[in-house]
């Protein structure tokens, strides 16, 4: 069992060791640090900046200590990204716009810091990767380089370049970071179990807030509309998201039918983001083998929560992933990755046709905005095949061209080459995930469920800009990278990074004293 | 002879076409065409006609309300719009802590103000200034008093020709000020009844 598996298995043993306590402590550091900053709430701008820098420093220390324990590292990031908006929202009465903005921007340091910490492993991984993974890595690196060059050459505002550059680059960057970590089958199963547990917790909270506890949660404990107002003032929310309806942010409602319908938002305070996260949770719970009543129950609870988000993209991902997992459980022949590609194309075509027909029927005016975004993106890329540059277009850019479509926004900013690289990387990731995991006991169905969820993610990205968000989508890249890395190692090919057994893990690496200066 | 792998490939390639066609047919059958509902559109540049301009709801003048409110709050409002929603025009005016949506049939026929003040101490809000900017001179004091007393609670009242609804949530205190329809009264410069 690898180090990640050791972490995952430790709590089950019922023995609480000092090592487990220390690890748990480091897992909580990236979450506790910003909460302390928010509670102390310094009013002076320089002190606020210094406090956030200290918080980033503590998170860096935590990542450095946990990098030999990838599941614990994952849990450290997951904890803050899952409760970030809820925590900052609850603290918002104490915060000014600057500090709220700084607390929300704090997470932006996570993956660049992780990339820097893991950079020394690049040569080892590249040299030892199987060829199909090297192609996959090259596509991700190519896209990251393209976005970086475009951002440097772009004439857009620096803030717009940073925001849009991050939205474009995040999934390939996370994928590359995770490829540099050590994964084995047990640690990947620990990772998946962590996601399922987190998704159940988020779902239960969501089911409560949307049904019986709306007033208590959003009108008293967490002033959601005020949070969105400050966030909008800080320039961190899309325009118009702070318009309240009956005291709650407009983003809490769906207007597909013309009437406002309340959506489940849970700890993310945003329905499409939480839907993306929970859709993946549903897929993984449904794909867990052997089937257990607990995982089945988890899939039902999380799936119900996805339903109540009223997110069409979330519904599509769940339908595709769960449906595919059920089908391949009975018809093994359909595990061929060609079916996953076929499903992705079907989803994109189906969504576009349904959006246009609903709009033309006057039954749901909303879809047209999404389709228009795609059309604008295509038109823009026909005029400027290399794109206008990072920072232009979309809800977060200098203009609204291509807004509401991740394909559209990508086309506007980095042109045809950017879209081909991004889609090519995701399609390759889907295929490699399915192929690499298909012969690995304990990962086969998980890999297929994940591949189908990635199909849903890629397909819906044609008609939603939410696919560019970090909070709900980062797990897709993280788990896929972990699955392919572990599966490639298990297939008989050399692992990208030698998977260490418990016996060979240096003590200093396990207890987190390697590579960092002691306190 | 065609192998099962070839059949799979044929099905994989044709599935998007077949599935999309079936889906399209299903949508066409299941969703009957109807008139577009009132979802927000993009900004419109055309004012669809002016009616007699008065100073209070439901036929208040947009510019007059904004000017009076800016004088009352001593803050410059940043306004955008109008947007069309359910055949009604909407403008959004913002100050650092207040968002006011003005709704009406035209720029000179504002019927309703939907305001939110973002803060936690209602006594510091600008809601009274905006509410009185859209009301008759003789009712302004009454309206201001009611707003100051009720902001932050859940309450409703009618003062003269104006209905006021206080509500919202902690940190986002809301007030809707709506002119009651069909309140016949003389027009200052002569002419017809306003509704």
XYZ file of N, CA and C in Angstrom, chain A residues 198-448:
753
model
N -17.096 14.140 1.105
C -17.266 15.601 1.035
C -18.551 15.947 0.278
N -18.823 15.233 -0.805
C -20.019 15.521 -1.613
C -21.292 15.220 -0.817
N -21.261 14.158 -0.014
C -22.436 13.851 0.822
C -22.652 14.975 1.833
N -21.576 15.426 2.465
C -21.706 16.496 3.459
C -22.256 17.771 2.818
N -21.720 18.124 1.651
C -22.192 19.330 0.948
C -23.662 19.150 0.534
N -24.013 17.951 0.089
C -25.395 17.688 -0.342
C -26.364 17.820 0.828
N -26.008 17.240 1.973
C -26.898 17.305 3.134
C -27.098 18.757 3.559
N -26.020 19.536 3.556
C -26.147 20.956 3.877
C -27.063 21.642 2.865
N -26.854 21.315 1.587
C -27.662 21.919 0.536
C -29.136 21.564 0.660
N -29.411 20.299 0.958
C -30.811 19.880 1.091
C -31.480 20.620 2.252
N -30.722 20.884 3.306
C -31.260 21.637 4.447
C -31.519 23.092 4.069
N -30.498 23.740 3.455
C -30.654 25.174 3.179
C -31.752 25.463 2.156
N -31.986 24.525 1.256
C -32.986 24.790 0.219
C -34.405 24.440 0.688
N -34.492 23.686 1.788
C -35.830 23.272 2.226
C -36.247 23.961 3.526
N -35.710 23.518 4.640
C -36.241 23.998 5.918
C -35.440 25.135 6.553
N -34.190 25.314 6.147
C -33.339 26.242 6.892
C -32.916 27.465 6.095
N -33.698 27.821 5.057
C -33.285 28.940 4.206
C -33.104 30.236 4.993
N -34.099 30.572 5.809
C -34.025 31.831 6.557
C -32.856 31.831 7.523
N -32.733 30.719 8.247
C -31.666 30.625 9.250
C -30.292 30.731 8.598
N -30.125 30.051 7.477
C -28.793 30.008 6.852
C -28.492 31.292 6.087
N -29.345 31.645 5.133
C -28.994 32.735 4.201
C -29.479 34.112 4.631
N -30.415 34.182 5.555
C -30.895 35.499 5.977
C -30.328 35.914 7.325
N -29.800 34.947 8.085
C -29.266 35.264 9.408
C -27.780 34.920 9.520
N -27.475 33.611 9.463
C -26.087 33.179 9.722
C -25.115 33.676 8.648
N -25.483 33.500 7.404
C -24.608 33.895 6.296
C -25.369 34.905 5.420
N -25.075 36.181 5.538
C -25.797 37.167 4.716
C -25.357 37.085 3.261
N -26.012 36.182 2.534
C -25.563 35.841 1.180
C -25.605 37.041 0.235
N -26.686 37.815 0.302
C -26.805 38.947 -0.625
C -25.722 39.986 -0.337
N -25.416 40.188 0.934
C -24.358 41.136 1.299
C -23.001 40.629 0.812
N -22.790 39.322 0.963
C -21.553 38.708 0.486
C -21.375 38.969 -1.012
N -22.455 38.760 -1.781
C -22.349 38.971 -3.222
C -22.126 40.437 -3.565
N -22.718 41.329 -2.739
C -22.514 42.758 -2.990
C -21.035 43.110 -2.824
N -20.441 42.661 -1.709
C -19.017 42.945 -1.479
C -18.151 42.298 -2.557
N -18.508 41.065 -2.908
C -17.746 40.342 -3.916
C -17.811 41.067 -5.265
N -18.986 41.593 -5.590
C -19.165 42.335 -6.831
C -18.373 43.642 -6.789
N -18.418 44.313 -5.623
C -17.651 45.555 -5.456
C -16.159 45.305 -5.638
N -15.720 44.108 -5.185
C -14.295 43.762 -5.307
C -13.949 43.280 -6.718
N -14.962 43.194 -7.594
C -14.723 42.772 -8.981
C -14.511 41.277 -9.129
N -14.958 40.501 -8.126
C -14.713 39.059 -8.167
C -15.954 38.248 -8.550
N -17.075 38.926 -8.754
C -18.281 38.216 -9.211
C -18.697 38.806 -10.549
N -19.336 37.975 -11.363
C -19.820 38.461 -12.647
C -20.833 39.583 -12.418
N -20.906 40.509 -13.360
C -21.790 41.662 -13.236
C -23.229 41.223 -12.987
N -23.892 41.896 -12.061
C -25.308 41.635 -11.831
C -25.596 40.517 -10.855
N -24.560 39.832 -10.363
C -24.823 38.710 -9.452
C -25.264 39.188 -8.072
N -25.138 40.475 -7.791
C -25.527 40.955 -6.458
C -26.955 41.500 -6.431
N -27.663 41.427 -7.552
C -29.052 41.900 -7.541
C -29.886 40.925 -6.712
N -30.483 41.389 -5.621
C -31.220 40.432 -4.790
C -32.677 40.250 -5.228
N -33.197 39.091 -4.952
C -34.626 38.827 -5.129
C -35.142 38.359 -3.786
N -36.045 39.114 -3.223
C -36.592 38.808 -1.891
C -35.473 38.591 -0.868
N -34.432 39.379 -0.976
C -33.361 39.332 0.015
C -32.276 38.315 -0.258
N -32.441 37.502 -1.303
C -31.409 36.519 -1.647
C -30.810 36.881 -3.013
N -29.532 36.532 -3.237
C -28.905 36.901 -4.508
C -29.649 36.294 -5.693
N -29.670 37.014 -6.795
C -30.392 36.554 -7.988
C -29.837 35.210 -8.471
N -28.544 34.978 -8.158
C -27.892 33.749 -8.599
C -28.467 32.513 -7.891
N -29.243 32.729 -6.827
C -29.898 31.627 -6.120
C -31.152 31.151 -6.860
N -31.486 31.801 -7.963
C -32.742 31.482 -8.657
C -32.477 31.084 -10.108
N -33.386 30.257 -10.620
C -33.351 29.861 -12.024
C -34.559 30.491 -12.722
N -34.344 31.001 -13.937
C -35.416 31.707 -14.641
C -35.753 31.035 -15.977
N -35.413 29.765 -16.090
C -35.633 29.085 -17.371
C -37.082 29.204 -17.832
N -38.030 29.099 -16.904
C -39.442 29.143 -17.299
C -39.992 30.566 -17.288
N -39.141 31.538 -16.958
C -39.617 32.914 -16.855
C -39.950 33.299 -15.423
N -40.214 32.308 -14.580
C -40.512 32.557 -13.166
C -39.285 32.168 -12.336
N -39.064 32.862 -11.207
C -37.899 32.479 -10.384
C -38.141 31.198 -9.595
N -37.201 30.266 -9.699
C -37.263 29.030 -8.914
C -35.978 28.921 -8.108
N -36.125 28.676 -6.809
C -34.969 28.616 -5.913
C -34.111 27.392 -6.222
N -32.800 27.587 -6.244
C -31.863 26.507 -6.552
C -31.052 26.150 -5.311
N -30.654 24.889 -5.233
C -29.758 24.470 -4.159
C -28.371 25.066 -4.445
N -27.793 25.708 -3.433
C -26.470 26.317 -3.633
C -25.440 25.771 -2.643
N -25.923 25.229 -1.538
C -25.075 24.583 -0.530
C -23.916 25.482 -0.074
N -22.765 24.901 0.211
C -21.657 25.678 0.767
C -20.980 26.546 -0.289
N -21.296 26.335 -1.562
C -20.640 27.088 -2.634
C -21.343 28.411 -2.931
N -22.542 28.598 -2.386
C -23.348 29.798 -2.620
C -23.554 30.072 -4.114
N -23.518 29.029 -4.897
C -23.645 29.196 -6.343
C -24.060 27.857 -6.934
N -25.158 27.828 -7.695
C -25.713 26.535 -8.099
C -24.921 25.764 -9.147
N -24.369 26.451 -10.154
C -23.708 25.699 -11.225
C -22.377 25.114 -10.751
N -21.695 25.866 -9.883
C -20.420 25.381 -9.353
C -20.642 24.139 -8.503
N -21.615 24.231 -7.585
C -21.863 23.096 -6.707
C -22.390 21.915 -7.519
N -23.152 22.201 -8.579
C -23.688 21.115 -9.412
C -22.556 20.337 -10.063
N -21.547 21.059 -10.531
C -20.416 20.406 -11.185
C -19.675 19.500 -10.194
N -19.455 20.028 -9.001
C -18.779 19.256 -7.950
C -19.600 18.018 -7.569
N -20.888 18.233 -7.335
C -21.736 17.124 -6.894
C -21.973 16.103 -8.014
N -21.994 16.575 -9.256
C -22.182 15.633 -10.370
C -21.027 14.641 -10.407
N -19.823 15.153 -10.181
C -18.670 14.243 -10.145
C -18.775 13.302 -8.943
N -19.221 13.839 -7.808
C -19.420 13.004 -6.616
C -20.416 11.883 -6.884
N -21.509 12.219 -7.584
C -22.520 11.204 -7.923
C -21.910 10.123 -8.808
N -21.155 10.577 -9.811
C -20.548 9.617 -10.747
C -19.604 8.677 -10.005
N -18.789 9.226 -9.118
C -17.811 8.393 -8.415
C -18.498 7.441 -7.433
N -19.540 7.922 -6.756
C -20.269 7.055 -5.820
C -20.944 5.912 -6.577
N -21.495 6.243 -7.754
C -22.163 5.201 -8.556
C -21.155 4.199 -9.116
N -19.909 4.676 -9.342
C -18.901 3.806 -9.951
C -18.071 3.043 -8.923
N -18.311 3.305 -7.653
C -17.516 2.618 -6.617
C -17.780 1.110 -6.645
N -16.733 0.335 -6.688
C -16.866 -1.125 -6.690
C -16.004 -1.701 -5.586
N -16.439 -2.732 -4.848
C -17.735 -3.367 -4.997
C -18.866 -2.456 -4.498
N -20.044 -2.683 -5.085
C -21.195 -1.864 -4.724
C -21.544 -2.107 -3.255
N -21.702 -1.033 -2.499
C -22.061 -1.119 -1.079
C -23.319 -0.279 -0.850
N -24.139 -0.649 0.120
C -25.330 0.173 0.405
C -24.966 1.627 0.699
N -23.830 1.833 1.368
C -23.431 3.202 1.719
C -23.114 4.039 0.472
N -22.381 3.445 -0.476
C -22.025 4.213 -1.670
C -23.258 4.418 -2.560
N -24.129 3.420 -2.566
C -25.374 3.551 -3.326
C -26.237 4.676 -2.734
N -26.352 4.661 -1.405
C -27.095 5.720 -0.710
C -26.468 7.079 -0.964
N -25.127 7.110 -0.946
C -24.427 8.376 -1.203
C -24.752 8.883 -2.600
N -24.745 7.970 -3.577
C -25.041 8.375 -4.963
C -26.448 8.966 -5.054
N -27.392 8.370 -4.315
C -28.778 8.863 -4.366
C -28.884 10.247 -3.720
N -28.259 10.408 -2.543
C -28.323 11.700 -1.838
C -27.660 12.796 -2.679
N -26.468 12.502 -3.183
C -25.752 13.524 -3.968
C -26.513 13.814 -5.266
N -27.026 12.758 -5.881
C -27.788 12.935 -7.125
C -29.027 13.792 -6.907
N -29.709 13.588 -5.768
C -30.891 14.408 -5.457
C -30.494 15.875 -5.311
N -29.350 16.097 -4.668
C -28.882 17.479 -4.507
C -28.570 18.109 -5.861
N -27.958 17.330 -6.762
C -27.677 17.855 -8.111
C -28.999 18.241 -8.789
N -30.012 17.398 -8.621
C -31.315 17.693 -9.220
C -31.846 19.042 -8.758
N -31.683 19.329 -7.465
C -32.244 20.566 -6.919
C -31.412 21.811 -7.236
N -30.218 21.620 -7.794
C -29.468 22.808 -8.226
C -30.094 23.435 -9.470
N -30.949 22.656 -10.151
C -31.576 23.080 -11.414
C -30.527 23.456 -12.463
N -29.360 22.838 -12.335
C -28.281 23.094 -13.301
C -28.373 22.072 -14.425
N -28.606 22.566 -15.613
C -28.757 21.656 -16.753
C -27.446 20.913 -17.046
N -26.325 21.627 -16.856
C -25.024 20.982 -17.080
C -24.816 19.868 -16.050
N -25.169 20.140 -14.787
C -25.043 19.126 -13.732
C -25.899 17.913 -14.038
N -27.127 18.165 -14.488
C -28.032 17.052 -14.845
C -27.412 16.212 -15.963
N -26.874 16.917 -16.977
C -26.316 16.194 -18.125
C -25.137 15.318 -17.693
N -24.278 15.863 -16.830
C -23.107 15.091 -16.389
C -23.554 13.860 -15.597
N -24.515 14.050 -14.703
C -25.009 12.922 -13.901
C -25.661 11.873 -14.800
N -26.520 12.327 -15.706
C -27.223 11.381 -16.582
C -26.221 10.565 -17.398
N -25.238 11.269 -17.946
C -24.251 10.609 -18.796
C -23.395 9.625 -17.985
N -22.872 10.107 -16.854
C -21.919 9.300 -16.085
C -22.615 8.112 -15.414
N -23.723 8.371 -14.732
C -24.408 7.282 -14.030
C -24.994 6.293 -15.041
N -25.583 6.843 -16.110
C -26.134 5.972 -17.146
C -25.059 5.076 -17.739
N -23.914 5.657 -18.032
C -22.822 4.885 -18.641
C -22.300 3.820 -17.676
N -22.159 4.201 -16.396
C -21.669 3.238 -15.395
C -22.625 2.041 -15.295
N -23.925 2.330 -15.293
C -24.912 1.242 -15.196
C -24.827 0.342 -16.431
N -24.762 0.988 -17.603
C -24.752 0.206 -18.847
C -23.507 -0.678 -18.936
N -22.329 -0.092 -18.663
C -21.105 -0.898 -18.826
C -20.971 -1.970 -17.743
N -21.733 -1.815 -16.665
C -21.715 -2.863 -15.646
C -22.340 -4.145 -16.181
N -23.262 -3.983 -17.144
C -23.944 -5.154 -17.695
C -23.457 -5.512 -19.100
N -22.956 -4.506 -19.830
C -22.486 -4.752 -21.196
C -21.019 -4.322 -21.304
N -20.101 -5.189 -20.936
C -18.674 -4.821 -20.919
C -18.147 -4.353 -22.273
N -18.773 -4.784 -23.366
C -18.325 -4.410 -24.701
C -18.344 -2.884 -24.893
N -19.254 -2.216 -24.165
C -19.386 -0.765 -24.339
C -18.326 0.025 -23.574
N -17.359 -0.673 -22.983
C -16.272 0.036 -22.296
C -15.259 0.631 -23.271
N -15.405 0.333 -24.527
C -14.513 0.888 -25.548
C -14.576 2.420 -25.489
N -13.402 3.112 -25.445
C -13.413 4.581 -25.327
C -14.120 5.288 -26.471
N -14.274 4.598 -27.606
C -14.994 5.200 -28.726
C -16.396 5.632 -28.330
N -16.999 4.883 -27.422
C -18.348 5.242 -26.964
C -18.333 6.550 -26.172
N -17.276 6.767 -25.438
C -17.179 8.013 -24.667
C -17.070 9.222 -25.608
N -16.269 9.079 -26.660
C -16.144 10.175 -27.633
C -17.494 10.406 -28.314
N -18.143 9.308 -28.675
C -19.450 9.401 -29.335
C -20.459 10.115 -28.420
N -20.415 9.783 -27.118
C -21.336 10.425 -26.166
C -21.061 11.922 -26.064
N -19.776 12.284 -26.077
C -19.433 13.709 -25.962
C -19.987 14.491 -27.145
N -19.774 13.952 -28.344
C -20.266 14.636 -29.551
C -21.794 14.707 -29.520
N -22.435 13.603 -29.107
C -23.901 13.585 -29.013
C -24.383 14.668 -28.056
N -23.697 14.785 -26.916
C -24.107 15.771 -25.908
C -24.005 17.188 -26.463
N -22.882 17.493 -27.112
C -22.704 18.848 -27.650
C -23.793 19.148 -28.688
N -23.981 18.222 -29.632
C -25.004 18.434 -30.673
C -26.395 18.540 -30.044
N -26.688 17.634 -29.116
C -28.007 17.607 -28.482
C -28.294 18.898 -27.737
N -27.326 19.383 -26.972
C -27.543 20.606 -26.192
C -27.783 21.801 -27.097
N -27.007 21.880 -28.178
C -27.173 23.024 -29.081
C -28.553 22.985 -29.732
N -28.958 21.812 -30.190
C -30.261 21.692 -30.863
C -31.404 22.005 -29.884
N -31.322 21.448 -28.674
C -32.385 21.696 -27.692
C -32.444 23.184 -27.339
N -31.277 23.814 -27.163
C -31.239 25.238 -26.809
C -31.907 26.079 -27.890
N -31.570 25.783 -29.141
C -32.135 26.567 -30.237
C -33.641 26.334 -30.363
N -34.071 25.070 -30.236
C -35.501 24.775 -30.374
C -36.316 25.390 -29.236
N -35.799 25.306 -28.006
C -36.521 25.891 -26.872
C -36.642 27.395 -27.046
N -35.587 27.992 -27.531
C -35.609 29.439 -27.744
C -36.623 29.806 -28.817
N -36.596 29.041 -29.920
C -37.507 29.361 -31.016
C -38.957 29.115 -30.628
N -39.169 28.156 -29.705
C -40.532 27.892 -29.249
C -40.979 28.934 -28.229
N -40.041 29.736 -27.754
C -40.376 30.748 -26.756
C -40.605 30.148 -25.389
N -40.256 28.866 -25.217
C -40.525 28.188 -23.948
C -39.472 28.510 -22.901
N -38.268 28.760 -23.315
C -37.189 29.042 -22.371
C -36.205 29.990 -23.037
N -36.314 31.281 -22.749
C -35.472 32.246 -23.445
C -34.004 32.175 -23.035
N -33.720 31.641 -21.851
C -32.350 31.616 -21.338
C -31.330 30.939 -22.230
N -31.652 29.745 -22.790
C -30.643 29.018 -23.554
C -30.024 29.812 -24.687
N -30.775 30.780 -25.224
C -30.238 31.514 -26.359
C -28.957 32.255 -25.993
N -28.899 32.783 -24.766
C -27.702 33.513 -24.353
C -26.489 32.593 -24.452
N -26.657 31.333 -24.055
C -25.556 30.378 -24.104
C -25.168 30.083 -25.553
N -26.175 29.890 -26.394
C -25.899 29.589 -27.796
C -25.286 30.795 -28.501
N -25.782 31.986 -28.140
C -25.214 33.209 -28.720
C -23.734 33.325 -28.385
N -23.388 32.946 -27.132
C -21.991 33.001 -26.719
C -21.121 32.127 -27.609
N -21.627 30.937 -27.927
C -20.885 30.021 -28.801
C -20.763 30.609 -30.209
N -21.877 31.155 -30.697
C -21.870 31.761 -32.036
C -20.887 32.932 -32.110
N -20.924 33.760 -31.072
C -20.018 34.921 -31.051
C -18.559 34.470 -31.027
N -18.305 33.393 -30.276
C -16.949 32.864 -30.206
C -16.476 32.388 -31.567
N -17.357 31.661 -32.278
C -16.995 31.156 -33.609
C -16.766 32.323 -34.571
N -17.689 33.298 -34.522
C -17.558 34.462 -35.415
C -16.261 35.206 -35.128
N -15.940 35.361 -33.852
C -14.714 36.075 -33.472
C -13.478 35.330 -33.970
N -13.505 33.995 -33.818
C -12.340 33.210 -34.247
C -12.222 33.147 -35.772
N -13.348 33.323 -36.476
C -13.266 33.386 -37.942
C -12.597 34.692 -38.377
N -12.858 35.760 -37.609
C -12.213 37.052 -37.910
C -10.753 37.052 -37.460
N -10.527 36.543 -36.230
C -9.167 36.514 -35.662
C -8.838 35.079 -35.255
N -8.313 34.291 -36.200
C -8.108 32.857 -35.921
C -7.201 32.590 -34.727
N -6.302 33.507 -34.417
C -5.416 33.285 -33.272
C -5.989 33.854 -31.974
N -7.170 34.426 -32.061
C -7.815 34.971 -30.865
C -7.445 36.422 -30.629
N -8.275 37.080 -29.800
C -8.044 38.494 -29.498
C -7.021 38.666 -28.389
N -6.719 37.599 -27.688
C -5.793 37.672 -26.553
C -6.518 37.405 -25.247
N -5.785 36.848 -24.295
C -6.382 36.529 -22.989
C -6.815 37.822 -22.303
N -8.028 37.806 -21.771
C -8.541 38.998 -21.081
C -9.702 39.624 -21.814
N -9.892 39.258 -23.099
C -11.024 39.773 -23.864
C -12.125 38.714 -23.903
N -13.368 39.173 -23.774
C -14.494 38.259 -23.953
C -14.961 37.589 -22.682
N -16.197 37.091 -22.737
C -16.757 36.358 -21.612
C -17.256 37.261 -20.499
N -17.878 36.648 -19.511
C -18.428 37.402 -18.391
C -17.347 38.052 -17.531
N -16.126 37.558 -17.632
C -15.062 38.071 -16.778
C -14.018 38.863 -17.566
N -14.308 39.146 -18.822
C -13.331 39.826 -19.663
C -13.707 41.263 -19.958
N -12.874 41.893 -20.805
C -13.083 43.288 -21.130
C -14.324 43.530 -21.977
N -14.809 42.511 -22.656
C -16.071 42.636 -23.394
C -16.885 41.382 -23.096
N -18.103 41.380 -23.553
C -18.970 40.228 -23.249
C -18.990 39.212 -24.386
N -18.101 39.367 -25.368
C -18.139 38.472 -26.535
C -17.894 37.031 -26.074
N -18.767 36.144 -26.509
C -18.582 34.726 -26.184
C -19.048 34.349 -24.794
N -19.677 35.282 -24.081
C -20.102 34.999 -22.710
C -21.081 33.828 -22.668
N -21.087 33.114 -21.578
C -21.980 31.976 -21.309
C -21.587 30.701 -22.052
N -20.462 30.711 -22.749
C -19.980 29.494 -23.404
C -18.467 29.403 -23.210
N -18.001 28.314 -22.598
C -16.552 28.160 -22.409
C -15.859 27.980 -23.756
N -16.513 27.269 -24.679
C -15.968 27.157 -26.042
C -15.842 28.563 -26.649
N -16.933 29.344 -26.493
C -16.958 30.694 -27.062
C -15.851 31.565 -26.492
N -15.714 31.547 -25.170
C -14.700 32.376 -24.505
C -13.294 31.942 -24.939
N -13.091 30.630 -25.042
C -11.777 30.123 -25.445
C -11.465 30.557 -26.877
N -12.459 30.451 -27.760
C -12.260 30.870 -29.151
C -11.929 32.354 -29.245
N -12.673 33.156 -28.487
C -12.443 34.604 -28.533
C -11.014 34.922 -28.094
N -10.544 34.258 -27.052
C -9.266 34.654 -26.452
C -8.043 33.993 -27.087
N -8.107 32.690 -27.317
C -6.917 32.001 -27.838
C -7.171 31.297 -29.173
N -8.305 31.605 -29.800
C -8.554 31.171 -31.172
C -8.718 29.660 -31.353
N -8.621 29.265 -32.622
C -8.852 27.858 -32.979
C -7.812 26.946 -32.347
N -6.553 27.387 -32.353
C -5.491 26.551 -31.801
C -5.758 26.273 -30.319
N -6.195 27.294 -29.609
C -6.490 27.132 -28.188
C -7.617 26.139 -27.961
N -8.695 26.284 -28.754
C -9.833 25.377 -28.565
C -9.446 23.940 -28.910
N -8.685 23.791 -30.005
C -8.271 22.438 -30.420
C -7.380 21.802 -29.345
N -6.448 22.576 -28.814
C -5.557 22.036 -27.778
C -6.336 21.663 -26.518
N -7.246 22.556 -26.097
C -8.012 22.317 -24.863
C -8.930 21.102 -25.018
N -9.693 21.086 -26.129
C -10.601 19.952 -26.357
C -9.794 18.677 -26.607
N -8.681 18.817 -27.351
C -7.842 17.650 -27.633
C -7.290 17.058 -26.354
N -6.850 17.926 -25.453
C -6.323 17.437 -24.178
C -7.421 16.727 -23.376
N -8.616 17.331 -23.329
C -9.699 16.704 -22.556
C -10.144 15.382 -23.179
N -10.247 15.348 -24.521
C -10.634 14.099 -25.181
C -9.578 13.010 -24.944
N -8.312 13.420 -25.034
C -7.232 12.453 -24.783
C -7.293 11.977 -23.330
N -7.599 12.892 -22.426
C -7.696 12.521 -21.009
C -8.831 11.506 -20.794
N -9.953 11.731 -21.488
C -11.087 10.806 -21.381
C -10.672 9.409 -21.858
N -10.039 9.368 -23.029
C -9.649 8.079 -23.614
C -8.605 7.381 -22.743
N -7.582 8.131 -22.347
C -6.506 7.521 -21.564
C -7.033 7.060 -20.200
N -7.905 7.859 -19.587
C -8.494 7.457 -18.296
C -9.205 6.120 -18.447
N -10.022 6.013 -19.495
C -10.783 4.776 -19.700
C -9.861 3.601 -20.011
N -8.875 3.842 -20.890
C -7.998 2.736 -21.309
C -7.091 2.295 -20.153
N -6.423 3.272 -19.522
C -5.447 2.932 -18.480
C -6.092 2.215 -17.297
N -7.315 2.644 -16.947
C -7.926 2.076 -15.747
C -8.679 0.783 -16.022
N -8.912 0.485 -17.323
C -9.835 -0.609 -17.641
C -9.358 -1.982 -17.146
N -8.036 -2.158 -16.993
C -7.547 -3.472 -16.578
C -7.027 -3.469 -15.149
N -7.359 -2.411 -14.421
C -6.845 -2.316 -13.047
C -7.971 -2.614 -12.059
N -7.768 -3.662 -11.292
C -8.780 -4.035 -10.304
C -8.907 -2.910 -9.272
N -10.148 -2.492 -9.038
C -10.369 -1.411 -8.071
C -10.485 -0.043 -8.720
N -10.072 0.062 -9.980
C -10.154 1.362 -10.660
C -10.953 1.311 -11.957
N -11.248 0.112 -12.448
C -11.819 -0.017 -13.792
C -13.106 0.788 -13.955
N -14.086 0.537 -13.087
C -15.376 1.223 -13.256
C -15.248 2.690 -12.838
N -14.418 2.947 -11.826
C -14.194 4.347 -11.422
C -13.646 5.140 -12.608
N -12.683 4.547 -13.318
C -12.102 5.224 -14.483
C -13.140 5.483 -15.563
N -14.036 4.514 -15.770
C -15.076 4.689 -16.797
C -16.086 5.754 -16.375
